[in-house]
Every structure is written in structure tokens, then in C-alpha cells.
């Protein structure tokens, strides 16, 4: 009952390996949301003997008992250890390492009516000063399938929903669905994770067959972004301030084409995110009210073979600050500050065996594509040039010890500091190092 009351997650976006085969009517309405549902997904043997624990026995009881509405419960837990040569990532990692990245979650989904599904997820994430580990509603929504006929379907979702962009954002919470411990930071920022992860939204979705070539899946939503956290405010305004960011109406959409054999996936995503700053005049804020528009466009491509997978994503990210930002001449103004960022990565995965997978990735982020090395920024603001870019080479290894337990290790060599959290690396601790190394290991369990 404690698990029941704690809240929940969406099964169709979280569990890449189902314990029991679902009837056709309760499958996920948008198949391409299942990031791990690839023909070459590495898993362990389902026949391996394991000794169930108390939690697992409880979950198995719920699954085997004839519960109303096809109730399903799943969850995960993971713990990582991260050490860096310089700079801090998810805690004090450059001083003996840190166990500062802990992720746990629980989900519940039910289908009270043949066309209606209810899903929700509670997530606890401890990741440096930006995420304390306090449980929060990650998403919770109603999904009503208006029309369904084989591969052609159309529906609507209402509630707190994952923001659909790229290949990994929908399922990035669950370590089993990520290619590495840390997703490519040029596309999936951890320092602004809350604003990009989910929002209170109304979304339309659909899927249609394209002759014999494959299927096209689409989503479009109107949402209010989640901007009430210090990491987001620091990233967008440069520092924490007495006022607060407001939630303004924003828009998001994505389309993905996938061949019938799932070898090729092509996608395009777009976001029109609006937020505004309301200063606290009683506390003498140094800047006036203002608005920010963030309008990135993402292009995604993936090719799957029997033993290897190639993935690449590219983003153009436009920022526009307007209204009265910077009305105080003693503050470097944000008003009228417009720039276009650029991000991309190339990633290769190779499956040595069904249980062992290696990965190699090059990841690049430029805050301003017109000032890639940050030299103009340094002249204008006297700030560090390396804070405007980051180039990351990643090598990693994954071992699926059992279908429910996974171990990972990865190494990063990074040139630049653009995606580092300003909360974990305050200016009071001195300048950051431009060239630095990161090593991480992670253990993950799911049920």
C-alpha cells in the first residue's frame, strides 16, 4: 500500500522488457516512444534464477492478482559514483569522487476503459545542489485514444507530460533506456533538466502507416514549462535572483519516421518555450521584468544493425531576451540579447554479446554559433571564454548482468565548461578548468 500511495510512472514509456505479454489493446499508443524497443536491444536471459526480495514479491503479487483496470506497477533504482580531475559534477566530484547521483522511481498505469489509460510517475533524483532528492511528480496524465485501427491511431493526452523531443527525452529518467550514464549534454542538458523534461500540457498524438515503407508518428502539445528551480534560473539569468520565473504558454511538436524493420529512424522536433522574469521589488532586484524565448529545432537520425547502432542529433537553439532586462546600468543588460546556439553529437554502439555493449561518442556544444570559441564573449563581459563551449569525447561499457540488473562505466574527456552547473561550481570557488576528465560507474536495478 505504501508503494501504491507513493505515486507512480508510465509503463509504456519506461519498461523495455515486459514480464508478461500485453494484450494488443493496452500497448502503448505511440510505439516510437519506446526508446529501447529496438530489434537489437541487449538483454540477459529471462531464465536466469533470481531470489526475489520483499519489494519484488509485492510487485509480483500485484501483477498476478486479478486487479481492476489492467493495473501495472514498475520501478527502478540506480546509484552512480563520479570522479573528475577538475570541476564538480553532481556533487564534490573533484575531491575524492562523489556518490551524488541517485535516481529512484515508481510508476503505475491502469486502463479503466478500453480507450482510456491513466499513468503517473513519482521520481526522486539527487544530483548535486540542483536536485535534492525530494520526491516529485514527474508526470501524471490521462490518455484517451480517439481512433485506433491497426497501425493508424489518434489520441489526446492531458496532464503533466514528458516533453517530446529527440530520441531520449521521453525515457531519460530510466537508466536502462539511456545509452550512457550521462546523456549527450549538448542536446539533453542536466543543468536545465526540469524545464526540458516535462510540462503541464495538452498533447495530440497520432500514428499512420506510410505505404509499405514504415510508420510516421507525430505529437503536438501546448504546455506550461516547469521553471521553478534554481538551476534553471541560474542557467537562464546568469545567477539566482530575488524574483522568480513565470510559466508562460509554450508549444512543442515532434515527428518521427520509422521503417517497418526498425533499422532506420528519422525525426524532427521543435519547441517554442516562453518564460518571463518577475523581479521582487521589495528586495531591490538589480534587473527589471523581462521575457525570454527559447526556440530550438532538433534533427535526429538512427540506424540499427544486428550488432551496432549509429545515432546522431543536431540542434539549432535560438535565444531572445526582451522587455526591460538590464534597466540598471550597473548590470550587464540582458535586454535585446539575441544569439543562436548549435549542438550535435555522433554516437556508435557495438554489442559484443547480448549482455555486453560498448559505446563511443563525440559531443559538441556552442552557446553562440557566431562566437564558437567564446572570444567575443570574453571581450564583452570579461567572463571566461571556455564557458561558451564544450566538446566531449566519451567511451563507455555496459553489462546487463541479468534482465533486471545493469552495471555501467564510462570515461569523458571534456574541453570547455558550457554545460556545467553554476550551482555546483560557484564563482566563489575560483575559475573552472577548461580541459578536464570525468570517470563514472553506475549500478541500476528495475522491476
Tab-separated table of C-alpha atoms in Angstrom:
chain	number	residue	atom	x	y	z
A	1	UNK	CA	0.000	0.000	0.000
A	2	UNK	CA	2.949	2.327	0.647
A	3	UNK	CA	4.137	1.744	-2.931
A	4	UNK	CA	0.596	2.430	-4.149
A	5	UNK	CA	0.321	5.754	-2.305
A	6	UNK	CA	3.810	6.961	-3.185
A	7	UNK	CA	2.684	7.564	-6.792
A	8	UNK	CA	3.842	6.152	-9.974
A	9	UNK	CA	5.180	6.009	-13.515
A	10	UNK	CA	4.028	5.302	-17.088
A	11	UNK	CA	4.690	1.718	-18.082
A	12	UNK	CA	4.557	2.229	-21.793
A	13	UNK	CA	7.491	4.664	-21.722
A	14	UNK	CA	9.609	3.101	-19.031
A	15	UNK	CA	9.851	-0.713	-19.123
A	16	UNK	CA	11.709	-2.000	-22.156
A	17	UNK	CA	11.229	-5.645	-21.160
A	18	UNK	CA	7.738	-6.705	-20.069
A	19	UNK	CA	7.266	-9.525	-17.615
A	20	UNK	CA	4.127	-10.680	-19.325
A	21	UNK	CA	2.832	-10.164	-22.818
A	22	UNK	CA	0.265	-7.409	-23.007
A	23	UNK	CA	-2.894	-7.820	-24.994
A	24	UNK	CA	-2.942	-5.700	-28.105
A	25	UNK	CA	-5.452	-3.225	-26.741
A	26	UNK	CA	-3.169	-1.999	-23.940
A	27	UNK	CA	0.001	-1.490	-25.943
A	28	UNK	CA	1.496	1.987	-25.996
A	29	UNK	CA	-0.428	4.182	-28.449
A	30	UNK	CA	2.781	5.624	-29.877
A	31	UNK	CA	5.290	2.869	-30.451
A	32	UNK	CA	8.301	5.072	-31.188
A	33	UNK	CA	8.167	6.471	-27.659
A	34	UNK	CA	9.619	3.140	-26.519
A	35	UNK	CA	13.270	4.082	-27.000
A	36	UNK	CA	14.533	0.662	-26.015
A	37	UNK	CA	12.163	-1.214	-28.325
A	38	UNK	CA	14.804	-1.995	-30.928
A	39	UNK	CA	15.412	-5.338	-32.639
A	40	UNK	CA	18.947	-5.496	-31.242
A	41	UNK	CA	18.337	-4.476	-27.629
A	42	UNK	CA	20.825	-6.289	-25.388
A	43	UNK	CA	19.188	-8.230	-22.563
A	44	UNK	CA	20.045	-11.079	-20.269
A	45	UNK	CA	18.452	-14.484	-20.228
A	46	UNK	CA	14.912	-14.490	-18.926
A	47	UNK	CA	15.517	-17.925	-17.499
A	48	UNK	CA	18.174	-16.844	-15.009
A	49	UNK	CA	17.283	-17.850	-11.455
A	50	UNK	CA	16.998	-14.968	-9.021
A	51	UNK	CA	15.908	-14.818	-5.432
A	52	UNK	CA	13.037	-12.338	-5.129
A	53	UNK	CA	13.038	-9.780	-2.348
A	54	UNK	CA	10.214	-8.204	-0.375
A	55	UNK	CA	9.544	-5.400	-2.857
A	56	UNK	CA	9.706	-7.763	-5.828
A	57	UNK	CA	7.349	-10.237	-4.155
A	58	UNK	CA	4.902	-7.394	-3.512
A	59	UNK	CA	5.040	-6.267	-7.135
A	60	UNK	CA	4.671	-9.836	-8.398
A	61	UNK	CA	1.605	-10.253	-6.200
A	62	UNK	CA	0.007	-7.188	-7.795
A	63	UNK	CA	0.840	-8.482	-11.268
A	64	UNK	CA	-0.514	-11.973	-10.693
A	65	UNK	CA	-3.624	-10.857	-8.845
A	66	UNK	CA	-6.675	-10.072	-10.941
A	67	UNK	CA	-6.716	-6.314	-10.334
A	68	UNK	CA	-9.207	-3.961	-11.989
A	69	UNK	CA	-8.280	-1.846	-14.993
A	70	UNK	CA	-5.124	-3.799	-16.004
A	71	UNK	CA	-3.149	-2.185	-13.190
A	72	UNK	CA	0.625	-2.397	-13.675
A	73	UNK	CA	3.435	-1.314	-11.360
A	74	UNK	CA	7.097	-0.871	-12.252
A	75	UNK	CA	10.084	0.969	-10.852
A	76	UNK	CA	13.838	1.383	-10.816
A	77	UNK	CA	16.732	2.480	-8.622
A	78	UNK	CA	20.285	3.450	-9.523
A	79	UNK	CA	23.400	4.739	-7.826
A	80	UNK	CA	26.424	6.284	-9.529
A	81	UNK	CA	29.930	7.203	-8.440
A	82	UNK	CA	31.553	10.111	-10.314
A	83	UNK	CA	35.077	11.477	-10.044
A	84	UNK	CA	36.592	14.352	-12.017
A	85	UNK	CA	40.098	15.738	-12.421
A	86	UNK	CA	38.719	19.287	-12.066
A	87	UNK	CA	35.310	20.979	-11.761
A	88	UNK	CA	32.322	19.461	-9.975
A	89	UNK	CA	29.598	17.267	-11.481
A	90	UNK	CA	26.667	16.154	-9.270
A	91	UNK	CA	28.482	16.973	-6.048
A	92	UNK	CA	32.078	17.455	-4.944
A	93	UNK	CA	33.430	15.095	-7.607
A	94	UNK	CA	36.902	16.643	-7.975
A	95	UNK	CA	37.839	15.939	-4.352
A	96	UNK	CA	37.925	12.169	-3.983
A	97	UNK	CA	34.809	11.496	-6.042
A	98	UNK	CA	31.115	11.705	-5.239
A	99	UNK	CA	28.115	9.393	-4.840
A	100	UNK	CA	25.925	12.415	-5.593
A	101	UNK	CA	23.843	10.907	-8.432
A	102	UNK	CA	20.985	8.747	-7.099
A	103	UNK	CA	17.820	8.032	-9.088
A	104	UNK	CA	14.753	6.106	-7.928
A	105	UNK	CA	11.244	5.966	-9.284
A	106	UNK	CA	7.930	4.165	-9.177
A	107	UNK	CA	5.187	4.083	-11.775
A	108	UNK	CA	1.620	2.914	-12.012
A	109	UNK	CA	-0.622	2.673	-15.053
A	110	UNK	CA	-4.178	1.436	-15.379
A	111	UNK	CA	-6.796	1.190	-18.116
A	112	UNK	CA	-10.237	1.702	-16.534
A	113	UNK	CA	-11.835	1.847	-20.009
A	114	UNK	CA	-10.729	0.226	-23.293
A	115	UNK	CA	-9.790	3.639	-24.767
A	116	UNK	CA	-8.630	5.373	-21.579
A	117	UNK	CA	-5.298	4.896	-19.834
A	118	UNK	CA	-4.154	6.601	-16.628
A	119	UNK	CA	-0.405	6.826	-15.978
A	120	UNK	CA	1.762	8.577	-13.415
A	121	UNK	CA	5.285	8.581	-12.068
A	122	UNK	CA	6.972	9.728	-8.886
A	123	UNK	CA	10.691	10.384	-9.168
A	124	UNK	CA	13.403	11.044	-6.611
A	125	UNK	CA	16.631	12.367	-8.087
A	126	UNK	CA	19.628	13.503	-6.094
A	127	UNK	CA	22.107	15.224	-8.417
A	128	UNK	CA	24.238	17.937	-6.842
A	129	UNK	CA	22.850	21.201	-5.499
A	130	UNK	CA	20.248	21.456	-8.257
A	131	UNK	CA	18.354	18.274	-7.261
A	132	UNK	CA	17.973	17.462	-3.569
A	133	UNK	CA	16.246	14.078	-3.985
A	134	UNK	CA	12.839	15.294	-2.840
A	135	UNK	CA	10.174	13.057	-4.487
A	136	UNK	CA	8.178	14.904	-7.132
A	137	UNK	CA	5.506	14.143	-9.693
A	138	UNK	CA	7.494	13.557	-12.849
A	139	UNK	CA	4.386	13.030	-14.932
A	140	UNK	CA	0.765	12.061	-14.494
A	141	UNK	CA	-1.811	12.132	-17.259
A	142	UNK	CA	-4.938	10.766	-18.910
A	143	UNK	CA	-4.516	9.207	-22.356
A	144	UNK	CA	-7.684	8.843	-24.432
A	145	UNK	CA	-7.387	7.052	-27.766
A	146	UNK	CA	-9.968	8.670	-30.028
A	147	UNK	CA	-9.368	6.371	-33.013
A	148	UNK	CA	-7.460	3.102	-33.355
A	149	UNK	CA	-7.204	0.726	-36.304
A	150	UNK	CA	-4.121	-1.473	-36.584
A	151	UNK	CA	-1.197	0.968	-37.114
A	152	UNK	CA	-3.400	4.007	-37.681
A	153	UNK	CA	-4.389	5.709	-34.443
A	154	UNK	CA	-5.082	9.105	-32.962
A	155	UNK	CA	-5.490	10.301	-29.390
A	156	UNK	CA	-5.162	13.037	-26.797
A	157	UNK	CA	-3.237	13.276	-23.521
A	158	UNK	CA	-3.878	15.738	-20.702
A	159	UNK	CA	-1.825	16.346	-17.554
A	160	UNK	CA	1.853	16.592	-16.707
A	161	UNK	CA	3.566	15.077	-19.734
A	162	UNK	CA	7.092	14.402	-20.904
A	163	UNK	CA	8.242	16.938	-23.480
A	164	UNK	CA	8.605	15.036	-26.773
A	165	UNK	CA	11.883	15.991	-28.441
A	166	UNK	CA	14.805	13.977	-29.707
A	167	UNK	CA	15.122	10.228	-29.236
A	168	UNK	CA	15.783	10.031	-25.485
A	169	UNK	CA	13.920	12.756	-23.606
A	170	UNK	CA	10.733	10.709	-23.098
A	171	UNK	CA	12.544	7.927	-21.255
A	172	UNK	CA	15.680	9.649	-19.932
A	173	UNK	CA	14.680	9.012	-16.289
A	174	UNK	CA	15.256	5.259	-16.516
A	175	UNK	CA	18.968	4.298	-16.733
A	176	UNK	CA	18.169	1.175	-18.792
A	177	UNK	CA	16.828	3.330	-21.643
A	178	UNK	CA	19.818	5.701	-21.815
A	179	UNK	CA	22.854	4.919	-23.977
A	180	UNK	CA	25.206	6.190	-21.215
A	181	UNK	CA	25.117	7.319	-17.580
A	182	UNK	CA	25.090	10.922	-18.790
A	183	UNK	CA	23.174	11.694	-21.975
A	184	UNK	CA	24.919	13.919	-24.542
A	185	UNK	CA	24.829	17.276	-22.771
A	186	UNK	CA	24.748	19.273	-25.990
A	187	UNK	CA	21.130	18.143	-26.526
A	188	UNK	CA	19.854	16.857	-23.153
A	189	UNK	CA	21.068	19.391	-20.589
A	190	UNK	CA	21.133	18.227	-16.974
A	191	UNK	CA	21.552	21.749	-15.577
A	192	UNK	CA	18.191	22.785	-17.115
A	193	UNK	CA	16.683	19.319	-16.824
A	194	UNK	CA	13.395	20.272	-15.148
A	195	UNK	CA	12.359	22.799	-17.779
A	196	UNK	CA	13.143	20.411	-20.638
A	197	UNK	CA	11.896	17.162	-19.095
A	198	UNK	CA	8.153	17.708	-18.685
A	199	UNK	CA	5.372	20.276	-18.509
A	200	UNK	CA	1.672	20.663	-17.735
A	201	UNK	CA	0.287	20.052	-21.176
A	202	UNK	CA	-2.397	19.028	-23.620
A	203	UNK	CA	-0.975	16.868	-26.412
A	204	UNK	CA	-2.388	15.351	-29.563
A	205	UNK	CA	-0.670	12.271	-30.954
A	206	UNK	CA	-1.096	10.061	-33.973
A	207	UNK	CA	0.491	7.225	-35.900
A	208	UNK	CA	-0.063	6.234	-39.514
A	209	UNK	CA	1.366	3.698	-41.952
A	210	UNK	CA	3.222	5.073	-44.982
A	211	UNK	CA	2.563	2.515	-47.718
A	212	UNK	CA	4.946	-0.402	-47.103
A	213	UNK	CA	7.850	1.806	-46.055
A	214	UNK	CA	7.083	2.211	-42.372
A	215	UNK	CA	5.164	4.433	-39.957
A	216	UNK	CA	5.030	8.125	-39.159
A	217	UNK	CA	4.356	9.152	-35.556
A	218	UNK	CA	3.545	12.711	-34.530
A	219	UNK	CA	2.920	14.692	-31.358
A	220	UNK	CA	1.935	18.293	-30.807
A	221	UNK	CA	1.317	19.983	-27.474
A	222	UNK	CA	0.549	23.238	-25.717
A	223	UNK	CA	2.207	23.363	-22.295
A	224	UNK	CA	3.318	25.408	-19.315
A	225	UNK	CA	7.035	24.796	-18.647
A	226	UNK	CA	8.405	23.937	-15.202
A	227	UNK	CA	10.808	26.776	-14.371
A	228	UNK	CA	10.623	26.923	-10.557
A	229	UNK	CA	14.106	25.657	-9.713
A	230	UNK	CA	17.427	27.344	-9.018
A	231	UNK	CA	19.378	25.503	-11.724
A	232	UNK	CA	17.055	26.780	-14.473
A	233	UNK	CA	17.097	30.334	-13.129
A	234	UNK	CA	20.899	30.338	-12.885
A	235	UNK	CA	21.259	28.985	-16.427
A	236	UNK	CA	18.822	31.498	-17.969
A	237	UNK	CA	19.606	34.625	-15.907
A	238	UNK	CA	23.250	34.052	-15.028
A	239	UNK	CA	22.642	33.844	-11.268
A	240	UNK	CA	19.887	33.305	-8.710
A	241	UNK	CA	17.826	36.444	-8.057
A	242	UNK	CA	15.188	37.642	-5.551
A	243	UNK	CA	12.402	37.389	-8.134
A	244	UNK	CA	11.120	34.325	-9.951
A	245	UNK	CA	10.496	32.979	-13.441
A	246	UNK	CA	6.886	32.846	-14.643
A	247	UNK	CA	5.281	29.992	-16.579
A	248	UNK	CA	4.060	31.230	-19.967
A	249	UNK	CA	2.164	29.286	-22.639
A	250	UNK	CA	4.594	27.360	-24.842
A	251	UNK	CA	4.397	24.907	-27.769
A	252	UNK	CA	6.156	21.680	-28.719
A	253	UNK	CA	5.969	19.151	-31.554
A	254	UNK	CA	7.768	16.119	-32.908
A	255	UNK	CA	7.519	13.791	-35.880
A	256	UNK	CA	9.396	10.505	-36.391
A	257	UNK	CA	9.534	8.163	-39.387
A	258	UNK	CA	10.489	4.550	-38.680
A	259	UNK	CA	10.874	1.726	-41.169
A	260	UNK	CA	8.950	-1.476	-40.556
A	261	UNK	CA	12.107	-3.391	-39.620
A	262	UNK	CA	13.090	-0.540	-37.237
A	263	UNK	CA	16.506	-0.237	-38.829
A	264	UNK	CA	16.121	3.428	-39.747
A	265	UNK	CA	14.581	6.204	-37.642
A	266	UNK	CA	14.426	9.861	-38.688
A	267	UNK	CA	12.974	12.620	-36.548
A	268	UNK	CA	12.444	16.351	-36.280
A	269	UNK	CA	11.372	18.202	-33.127
A	270	UNK	CA	10.662	21.827	-32.319
A	271	UNK	CA	9.963	23.865	-29.175
A	272	UNK	CA	8.672	27.401	-28.683
A	273	UNK	CA	9.329	27.948	-24.996
A	274	UNK	CA	8.230	31.181	-23.342
A	275	UNK	CA	9.043	32.346	-19.839
A	276	UNK	CA	9.240	35.729	-18.128
A	277	UNK	CA	11.002	37.156	-15.089
A	278	UNK	CA	9.089	38.894	-12.313
A	279	UNK	CA	11.527	40.812	-10.051
A	280	UNK	CA	10.921	41.190	-6.351
A	281	UNK	CA	10.969	44.971	-5.952
A	282	UNK	CA	10.831	44.738	-2.169
A	283	UNK	CA	14.249	43.063	-2.157
A	284	UNK	CA	15.789	45.559	-4.567
A	285	UNK	CA	16.433	43.301	-7.531
A	286	UNK	CA	19.050	44.750	-9.851
A	287	UNK	CA	17.178	43.986	-13.082
A	288	UNK	CA	13.684	44.760	-14.256
A	289	UNK	CA	10.997	42.432	-15.599
A	290	UNK	CA	11.735	40.690	-18.856
A	291	UNK	CA	10.850	37.815	-21.140
A	292	UNK	CA	12.815	35.002	-22.719
A	293	UNK	CA	12.003	32.993	-25.822
A	294	UNK	CA	13.870	29.750	-26.466
A	295	UNK	CA	13.124	28.152	-29.848
A	296	UNK	CA	15.321	25.111	-30.609
A	297	UNK	CA	14.879	22.768	-33.583
A	298	UNK	CA	16.237	19.201	-33.365
A	299	UNK	CA	17.092	16.795	-36.189
A	300	UNK	CA	17.565	13.128	-35.233
A	301	UNK	CA	18.745	10.048	-37.141
A	302	UNK	CA	19.474	6.467	-36.116
A	303	UNK	CA	20.468	3.291	-37.960
A	304	UNK	CA	20.258	-0.157	-36.329
A	305	UNK	CA	22.039	-3.290	-37.475
A	306	UNK	CA	22.365	-6.683	-35.797
A	307	UNK	CA	25.372	-5.755	-33.679
A	308	UNK	CA	25.740	-1.982	-33.949
A	309	UNK	CA	23.716	1.227	-33.784
A	310	UNK	CA	24.655	4.653	-35.123
A	311	UNK	CA	22.869	7.715	-33.724
A	312	UNK	CA	23.278	11.427	-34.363
A	313	UNK	CA	21.281	14.508	-33.371
A	314	UNK	CA	21.751	18.138	-34.343
A	315	UNK	CA	20.122	21.237	-32.824
A	316	UNK	CA	19.867	24.918	-33.651
A	317	UNK	CA	18.968	26.807	-30.448
A	318	UNK	CA	17.717	30.402	-30.642
A	319	UNK	CA	17.608	32.622	-27.500
A	320	UNK	CA	15.919	36.028	-27.386
A	321	UNK	CA	15.734	38.324	-24.337
A	322	UNK	CA	13.414	41.340	-24.440
A	323	UNK	CA	11.364	43.878	-22.410
A	324	UNK	CA	13.189	45.705	-19.581
A	325	UNK	CA	16.006	43.320	-18.694
A	326	UNK	CA	19.030	45.241	-17.525
A	327	UNK	CA	17.372	48.563	-16.714
A	328	UNK	CA	20.089	49.134	-14.105
A	329	UNK	CA	23.256	50.427	-15.850
A	330	UNK	CA	25.454	48.747	-13.245
A	331	UNK	CA	24.297	45.352	-14.526
A	332	UNK	CA	25.335	43.937	-17.876
A	333	UNK	CA	21.953	44.085	-19.566
A	334	UNK	CA	20.054	41.123	-20.940
A	335	UNK	CA	17.572	43.289	-22.858
A	336	UNK	CA	17.903	42.733	-26.594
A	337	UNK	CA	20.451	39.956	-26.134
A	338	UNK	CA	19.867	37.532	-29.001
A	339	UNK	CA	22.064	34.649	-30.078
A	340	UNK	CA	21.808	31.263	-31.789
A	341	UNK	CA	23.464	28.195	-30.310
A	342	UNK	CA	24.466	24.988	-32.054
A	343	UNK	CA	24.715	21.431	-30.728
A	344	UNK	CA	25.387	17.985	-32.165
A	345	UNK	CA	26.741	14.544	-31.362
A	346	UNK	CA	27.801	11.376	-33.205
A	347	UNK	CA	27.413	8.110	-31.327
A	348	UNK	CA	28.211	4.477	-32.087
A	349	UNK	CA	27.169	1.426	-30.060
A	350	UNK	CA	28.510	-2.090	-30.595
A	351	UNK	CA	27.030	-5.215	-28.992
A	352	UNK	CA	29.848	-7.697	-28.369
A	353	UNK	CA	27.358	-10.188	-26.887
A	354	UNK	CA	23.685	-9.911	-25.865
A	355	UNK	CA	24.911	-8.728	-22.434
A	356	UNK	CA	27.919	-6.518	-23.272
A	357	UNK	CA	27.721	-3.226	-25.193
A	358	UNK	CA	30.436	-0.680	-25.919
A	359	UNK	CA	29.848	2.949	-26.881
A	360	UNK	CA	31.878	5.766	-28.407
A	361	UNK	CA	30.596	9.357	-28.761
A	362	UNK	CA	31.723	12.832	-29.771
A	363	UNK	CA	29.532	15.608	-28.372
A	364	UNK	CA	29.850	19.346	-29.146
A	365	UNK	CA	28.036	22.377	-27.731
A	366	UNK	CA	28.412	26.030	-28.769
A	367	UNK	CA	26.360	28.578	-26.847
A	368	UNK	CA	26.721	31.083	-29.720
A	369	UNK	CA	27.473	29.657	-33.154
A	370	UNK	CA	28.790	33.082	-34.236
A	371	UNK	CA	31.337	33.007	-31.378
A	372	UNK	CA	32.340	29.355	-31.148
A	373	UNK	CA	35.499	29.875	-29.101
A	374	UNK	CA	33.893	32.435	-26.762
A	375	UNK	CA	36.487	35.132	-27.552
A	376	UNK	CA	33.936	37.856	-28.308
A	377	UNK	CA	32.027	36.995	-25.146
A	378	UNK	CA	35.236	37.283	-23.107
A	379	UNK	CA	35.983	40.725	-24.573
A	380	UNK	CA	32.463	41.989	-23.969
A	381	UNK	CA	31.870	40.644	-20.446
A	382	UNK	CA	35.360	39.779	-19.131
A	383	UNK	CA	33.977	36.296	-18.500
A	384	UNK	CA	35.808	33.041	-19.306
A	385	UNK	CA	35.719	32.112	-22.987
A	386	UNK	CA	35.589	28.370	-22.200
A	387	UNK	CA	32.181	28.830	-20.541
A	388	UNK	CA	30.651	29.241	-24.012
A	389	UNK	CA	31.557	25.836	-25.456
A	390	UNK	CA	32.114	22.185	-24.515
A	391	UNK	CA	33.497	19.324	-26.594
A	392	UNK	CA	33.203	15.873	-25.026
A	393	UNK	CA	34.717	12.530	-26.114
A	394	UNK	CA	33.012	9.604	-24.335
A	395	UNK	CA	33.954	5.915	-24.140
A	396	UNK	CA	31.685	3.559	-22.227
A	397	UNK	CA	30.826	-0.067	-21.461
A	398	UNK	CA	27.514	-1.627	-20.368
A	399	UNK	CA	26.952	-5.046	-18.806
A	400	UNK	CA	23.428	-6.438	-18.410
A	401	UNK	CA	24.224	-8.923	-15.639
A	402	UNK	CA	20.570	-10.015	-15.537
A	403	UNK	CA	17.428	-8.646	-17.207
A	404	UNK	CA	16.870	-6.562	-14.061
A	405	UNK	CA	20.390	-5.546	-13.024
A	406	UNK	CA	22.875	-3.485	-15.043
A	407	UNK	CA	26.384	-2.122	-14.482
A	408	UNK	CA	27.936	0.721	-16.466
A	409	UNK	CA	31.289	2.513	-16.661
A	410	UNK	CA	32.307	5.468	-18.818
A	411	UNK	CA	35.106	7.980	-19.327
A	412	UNK	CA	34.782	11.563	-20.631
A	413	UNK	CA	37.483	13.917	-21.840
A	414	UNK	CA	35.965	17.419	-21.964
A	415	UNK	CA	37.282	20.657	-23.457
A	416	UNK	CA	35.127	23.526	-22.174
A	417	UNK	CA	32.677	24.163	-19.338
A	418	UNK	CA	29.453	25.281	-21.082
A	419	UNK	CA	27.188	22.548	-19.661
A	420	UNK	CA	28.470	22.558	-16.076
A	421	UNK	CA	26.014	23.564	-13.349
A	422	UNK	CA	26.683	27.017	-11.922
A	423	UNK	CA	25.277	25.851	-8.571
A	424	UNK	CA	27.827	23.042	-8.239
A	425	UNK	CA	30.610	25.352	-9.471
A	426	UNK	CA	30.059	28.802	-7.890
A	427	UNK	CA	32.371	31.676	-8.839
A	428	UNK	CA	33.482	31.933	-5.197
A	429	UNK	CA	35.446	28.705	-5.646
A	430	UNK	CA	37.589	30.216	-8.377
A	431	UNK	CA	37.812	29.716	-12.150
A	432	UNK	CA	36.915	26.411	-13.787
A	433	UNK	CA	39.416	24.283	-15.716
A	434	UNK	CA	38.980	24.243	-19.481
A	435	UNK	CA	40.399	20.739	-20.014
A	436	UNK	CA	39.178	18.092	-17.596
A	437	UNK	CA	38.401	14.381	-17.202
A	438	UNK	CA	35.367	12.544	-15.825
A	439	UNK	CA	35.009	8.888	-14.857
A	440	UNK	CA	31.711	7.366	-13.743
A	441	UNK	CA	30.306	3.966	-12.791
A	442	UNK	CA	26.655	3.143	-12.134
A	443	UNK	CA	24.596	0.220	-10.833
A	444	UNK	CA	20.913	0.052	-11.817
A	445	UNK	CA	18.011	-2.222	-10.880
A	446	UNK	CA	14.460	-2.366	-12.238
A	447	UNK	CA	11.302	-4.348	-11.535
